[in-house]
CSV table of C-alpha atoms in Angstrom, one decimal:
chain,number,residue,atom,x,y,z
X,1,UNK,CA,135.1,100.1,-141.4
X,2,UNK,CA,135.4,95.7,-143.6
X,3,UNK,CA,134.0,93.5,-140.9
X,4,UNK,CA,134.2,89.5,-141.4
X,5,UNK,CA,132.2,87.4,-142.3
X,6,UNK,CA,131.5,85.2,-139.1
X,7,UNK,CA,131.2,88.2,-137.2
X,8,UNK,CA,129.1,87.7,-134.1
X,9,UNK,CA,126.8,90.6,-133.6
X,10,UNK,CA,127.6,90.5,-129.8
X,11,UNK,CA,131.5,89.9,-130.8
X,12,UNK,CA,133.9,92.9,-130.1
X,13,UNK,CA,134.1,95.1,-133.0
X,14,UNK,CA,137.0,93.3,-135.3
X,15,UNK,CA,137.7,91.0,-133.3
X,16,UNK,CA,139.1,93.4,-130.7
X,17,UNK,CA,141.1,94.3,-133.2
X,18,UNK,CA,142.6,98.1,-133.0
X,19,UNK,CA,142.1,100.2,-136.1
X,20,UNK,CA,146.7,100.8,-136.2
X,21,UNK,CA,146.9,96.5,-136.2
X,22,UNK,CA,149.1,96.1,-134.1
X,23,UNK,CA,148.0,93.4,-132.1
X,24,UNK,CA,149.7,92.6,-128.3
X,25,UNK,CA,150.2,89.1,-128.2
X,26,UNK,CA,148.5,87.7,-124.8
X,27,UNK,CA,146.1,88.7,-127.4
X,28,UNK,CA,146.3,87.1,-130.1
X,29,UNK,CA,146.5,84.2,-127.6
X,30,UNK,CA,144.4,84.8,-125.9
X,31,UNK,CA,141.8,84.6,-128.9
X,32,UNK,CA,142.9,80.9,-129.9
X,33,UNK,CA,142.6,79.3,-126.7
X,34,UNK,CA,139.4,81.0,-127.1
X,35,UNK,CA,138.0,79.5,-130.2
X,36,UNK,CA,140.3,75.7,-128.9
X,37,UNK,CA,138.3,76.9,-125.8
X,38,UNK,CA,135.3,76.7,-128.8
X,39,UNK,CA,135.8,73.0,-129.0
X,40,UNK,CA,136.0,71.7,-126.4
X,41,UNK,CA,132.9,70.4,-123.1
X,42,UNK,CA,132.6,71.8,-120.3
X,43,UNK,CA,135.1,70.9,-118.0
X,44,UNK,CA,137.9,69.7,-119.9
X,45,UNK,CA,141.0,70.1,-118.7
X,46,UNK,CA,143.5,73.5,-121.0
X,47,UNK,CA,146.5,71.8,-121.8
X,48,UNK,CA,150.6,73.4,-119.7
X,49,UNK,CA,151.0,76.4,-119.8
X,50,UNK,CA,154.7,75.1,-121.0
X,51,UNK,CA,152.6,73.3,-123.5
X,52,UNK,CA,151.0,75.9,-124.9
X,53,UNK,CA,153.5,78.5,-124.8
X,54,UNK,CA,155.1,76.3,-127.6
X,55,UNK,CA,152.6,75.3,-129.4
X,56,UNK,CA,151.8,79.2,-130.2
X,57,UNK,CA,155.3,80.1,-129.4
X,58,UNK,CA,155.1,82.5,-127.2
X,59,UNK,CA,156.5,83.4,-123.3
X,60,UNK,CA,155.1,81.4,-120.3
X,61,UNK,CA,153.9,84.6,-119.3
X,62,UNK,CA,151.9,85.6,-122.6
X,63,UNK,CA,150.0,82.9,-122.0
X,64,UNK,CA,149.7,82.9,-118.7
X,65,UNK,CA,147.8,86.1,-119.5
X,66,UNK,CA,145.3,85.5,-121.6
X,67,UNK,CA,144.0,82.2,-119.8
X,68,UNK,CA,143.7,84.7,-116.6
X,69,UNK,CA,141.7,86.9,-119.0
X,70,UNK,CA,139.3,83.8,-120.0
X,71,UNK,CA,139.3,82.5,-116.0
X,72,UNK,CA,137.8,86.5,-115.8
X,73,UNK,CA,135.4,86.9,-118.1
X,74,UNK,CA,134.2,82.6,-117.9
X,75,UNK,CA,134.7,81.3,-120.0
X,76,UNK,CA,137.2,79.1,-117.8
X,77,UNK,CA,138.2,78.0,-114.1
X,78,UNK,CA,140.8,76.5,-112.1
X,79,UNK,CA,140.2,73.5,-110.5
X,80,UNK,CA,142.9,72.6,-108.0
X,81,UNK,CA,146.6,73.6,-109.7
X,82,UNK,CA,144.7,72.8,-114.0
X,83,UNK,CA,142.5,75.6,-116.0
X,84,UNK,CA,139.5,73.8,-117.0
X,85,UNK,CA,136.9,74.8,-119.8
X,86,UNK,CA,133.9,76.9,-117.7
X,87,UNK,CA,130.0,76.3,-118.0
X,88,UNK,CA,127.8,79.0,-119.5
X,89,UNK,CA,127.3,81.6,-117.6
X,90,UNK,CA,124.0,82.2,-115.3
X,91,UNK,CA,121.4,84.0,-116.5
X,92,UNK,CA,118.8,86.6,-114.1
X,93,UNK,CA,116.9,88.5,-115.0
X,94,UNK,CA,116.3,91.8,-113.6
X,95,UNK,CA,112.5,91.9,-112.4
X,96,UNK,CA,111.4,90.4,-108.6
X,97,UNK,CA,111.3,87.1,-109.4
X,98,UNK,CA,113.0,85.0,-106.9
X,99,UNK,CA,117.0,84.2,-107.0
X,100,UNK,CA,115.6,80.4,-106.9
X,101,UNK,CA,112.7,80.6,-110.0
X,102,UNK,CA,116.1,82.3,-112.3
X,103,UNK,CA,118.2,78.8,-111.4
X,104,UNK,CA,115.8,76.8,-112.3
X,105,UNK,CA,114.6,78.2,-115.0
X,106,UNK,CA,118.1,77.4,-116.2
X,107,UNK,CA,118.0,72.8,-115.1
X,108,UNK,CA,120.5,74.3,-112.2
X,109,UNK,CA,119.8,73.7,-109.0
X,110,UNK,CA,119.3,76.3,-106.8
X,111,UNK,CA,120.2,77.0,-103.3
X,112,UNK,CA,121.8,78.9,-99.9
X,113,UNK,CA,124.1,78.8,-97.2
X,114,UNK,CA,123.0,80.3,-94.0
X,115,UNK,CA,126.0,82.9,-93.2
X,116,UNK,CA,124.1,84.7,-90.8
X,117,UNK,CA,120.4,86.2,-88.6
X,118,UNK,CA,120.7,88.1,-86.7
X,119,UNK,CA,118.3,91.6,-85.3
X,120,UNK,CA,119.3,95.0,-84.7
X,121,UNK,CA,118.0,98.6,-84.4
X,122,UNK,CA,117.7,99.8,-87.4
X,123,UNK,CA,120.6,103.2,-88.6
X,124,UNK,CA,119.6,106.2,-89.9
X,125,UNK,CA,121.1,105.0,-93.3
X,126,UNK,CA,118.8,101.8,-93.5
X,127,UNK,CA,116.1,104.3,-92.0
X,128,UNK,CA,116.5,106.8,-94.6
X,129,UNK,CA,117.2,104.1,-97.8
X,130,UNK,CA,114.0,102.2,-97.5
X,131,UNK,CA,112.4,104.5,-95.6
X,132,UNK,CA,111.2,102.6,-91.9
X,133,UNK,CA,111.6,104.4,-88.7
X,134,UNK,CA,115.1,105.1,-86.8
X,135,UNK,CA,115.4,102.4,-84.5
X,136,UNK,CA,112.6,99.9,-84.7
X,137,UNK,CA,114.2,96.3,-85.1
X,138,UNK,CA,115.0,94.8,-88.8
X,139,UNK,CA,116.3,91.2,-89.0
X,140,UNK,CA,119.2,91.2,-91.4
X,141,UNK,CA,120.1,88.2,-93.2
X,142,UNK,CA,122.6,87.3,-94.8
X,143,UNK,CA,123.1,84.4,-97.3
X,144,UNK,CA,125.3,82.7,-100.0
X,145,UNK,CA,123.7,82.1,-103.1
X,146,UNK,CA,124.7,78.2,-105.4
X,147,UNK,CA,124.0,76.7,-107.8
X,148,UNK,CA,124.5,73.0,-108.1
X,149,UNK,CA,126.7,73.6,-104.9
X,150,UNK,CA,128.9,75.7,-106.7
X,151,UNK,CA,129.4,79.5,-104.6
X,152,UNK,CA,127.3,82.1,-107.5
X,153,UNK,CA,127.4,84.9,-104.7
X,154,UNK,CA,125.6,86.8,-101.6
X,155,UNK,CA,123.0,88.8,-100.6
X,156,UNK,CA,122.4,90.4,-98.0
X,157,UNK,CA,118.2,91.0,-97.0
X,158,UNK,CA,117.6,94.0,-94.2
X,159,UNK,CA,113.7,94.2,-93.3
X,160,UNK,CA,111.3,95.1,-90.5
X,161,UNK,CA,110.7,92.4,-87.4
X,162,UNK,CA,107.3,93.4,-86.7
X,163,UNK,CA,106.7,91.9,-91.0
X,164,UNK,CA,108.2,89.2,-90.3
X,165,UNK,CA,108.5,88.4,-86.3
X,166,UNK,CA,108.8,85.0,-87.1
X,167,UNK,CA,111.6,84.3,-89.4
X,168,UNK,CA,114.4,82.9,-87.7
X,169,UNK,CA,112.0,80.5,-85.8
X,170,UNK,CA,109.1,79.8,-88.8
X,171,UNK,CA,111.8,80.3,-92.0
X,172,UNK,CA,114.7,77.9,-93.4
X,173,UNK,CA,117.5,79.7,-95.1
X,174,UNK,CA,117.7,77.0,-97.8
X,175,UNK,CA,114.8,78.0,-99.9
X,176,UNK,CA,113.2,80.7,-101.1
X,177,UNK,CA,113.1,84.0,-98.8
X,178,UNK,CA,110.1,86.2,-102.0
X,179,UNK,CA,108.1,81.9,-101.7
X,180,UNK,CA,108.4,82.7,-97.1
X,181,UNK,CA,107.7,86.4,-97.8
X,182,UNK,CA,104.3,85.2,-100.2
X,183,UNK,CA,103.2,82.4,-97.8
X,184,UNK,CA,102.5,84.8,-95.0
X,185,UNK,CA,100.1,87.7,-96.4
X,186,UNK,CA,102.6,89.5,-98.3
X,187,UNK,CA,102.7,91.1,-102.2
X,188,UNK,CA,105.6,92.4,-103.8
X,189,UNK,CA,104.9,96.6,-105.7
X,190,UNK,CA,107.6,97.2,-106.6
X,191,UNK,CA,111.3,98.0,-106.4
X,192,UNK,CA,114.4,99.6,-107.3
X,193,UNK,CA,117.8,99.3,-109.1
X,194,UNK,CA,120.6,99.9,-109.3
X,195,UNK,CA,123.6,97.8,-110.3
X,196,UNK,CA,127.7,98.5,-110.4
X,197,UNK,CA,130.7,96.5,-110.4
X,198,UNK,CA,133.7,96.3,-107.3
X,199,UNK,CA,136.0,94.0,-105.7
X,200,UNK,CA,134.6,92.2,-103.0
X,201,UNK,CA,136.0,92.7,-99.6
X,202,UNK,CA,138.5,90.4,-98.0
X,203,UNK,CA,135.1,88.1,-96.3
X,204,UNK,CA,132.9,88.5,-99.3
X,205,UNK,CA,135.3,86.6,-101.5
X,206,UNK,CA,136.5,83.8,-98.2
X,207,UNK,CA,133.0,83.3,-98.0
X,208,UNK,CA,132.0,83.5,-102.5
X,209,UNK,CA,135.4,81.2,-102.0
X,210,UNK,CA,137.0,83.2,-105.6
X,211,UNK,CA,139.7,85.7,-105.0
X,212,UNK,CA,139.7,89.1,-104.3
X,213,UNK,CA,140.5,91.1,-108.2
X,214,UNK,CA,138.0,89.0,-109.3
X,215,UNK,CA,135.1,91.4,-110.5
X,216,UNK,CA,131.8,91.7,-109.0
X,217,UNK,CA,128.0,92.3,-110.4
X,218,UNK,CA,126.2,93.9,-107.1
X,219,UNK,CA,122.6,95.6,-107.5
X,220,UNK,CA,121.8,97.2,-104.9
X,221,UNK,CA,117.6,96.8,-104.2
X,222,UNK,CA,114.6,98.1,-102.5
X,223,UNK,CA,110.7,97.2,-102.1
X,224,UNK,CA,107.7,98.1,-101.9
X,225,UNK,CA,104.3,95.5,-100.6
X,226,UNK,CA,101.2,97.2,-103.4
X,227,UNK,CA,100.8,99.8,-100.8
X,228,UNK,CA,103.8,101.1,-101.3
X,229,UNK,CA,104.9,99.9,-97.6
X,230,UNK,CA,108.4,99.4,-97.1
X,231,UNK,CA,109.5,95.5,-97.5
X,232,UNK,CA,113.0,94.9,-97.3
X,233,UNK,CA,116.5,96.0,-98.2
X,234,UNK,CA,119.1,94.1,-100.3
X,235,UNK,CA,122.4,94.0,-101.6
X,236,UNK,CA,123.2,91.0,-103.8
X,237,UNK,CA,126.2,90.5,-105.1
X,238,UNK,CA,127.2,87.7,-108.0
X,239,UNK,CA,130.3,86.8,-109.2
X,240,UNK,CA,130.9,88.3,-112.9
X,241,UNK,CA,132.5,85.3,-113.9
X,242,UNK,CA,129.1,83.4,-113.6
X,243,UNK,CA,126.9,85.3,-113.9
X,244,UNK,CA,125.1,87.9,-116.9
X,245,UNK,CA,122.1,89.7,-116.1
X,246,UNK,CA,118.5,90.4,-118.9
X,247,UNK,CA,115.8,93.3,-119.2
X,248,UNK,CA,112.7,93.4,-120.9
X,249,UNK,CA,112.5,96.4,-122.7
X,250,UNK,CA,109.2,98.1,-124.1
X,251,UNK,CA,108.9,101.7,-125.0
């Protein structure tokens, strides 16, 4: 197979062209739009669908499909009735570092909006997954994740009330939960994580401010302290168009 001289290592092989050589019209338009986006600054407006259809001599629906895919991939974003160039995706390390640390490392300002903070008896599934005791009081902390006031995801944290009994009184919902735990003298030991792709529920899409059809990255985490005792169970939902994850692996 011949590779173009300008083939980037992370790009689709042969720029996504099938072996039989027949390229769908929308994909050819998408490739040209992608090059156009690369020449524009963040926030720049894309030409209208009508203008693009005339420029590329295709139907408006073909242009619409190409734009739709670039929006899903995070290259473009909707703004009002138009479409503009999106900024780079946030890269979050797969580690015990907090969301706050990951966002700040990229020069963005992290934030959170409290959705709910309540307590309830630990149900059987949560007890089985975390090692908590069935029926013991558990906090549920749910917050919208922000970066420069842009909604990025939704996070639900479950932690035993016995570990942080004054969470409702002492904790600032806009701050890092991990930093709060450290101030309580609680240190993280290890965690198990599982990542999958999902679609947001209608409620989640409304809270994050995204279309229900936008793919999401879902992380399940069960953390323990340095003594191996259960600490937290977290369900973090991130926008697939604005987030990526990285990990350093050693053999």
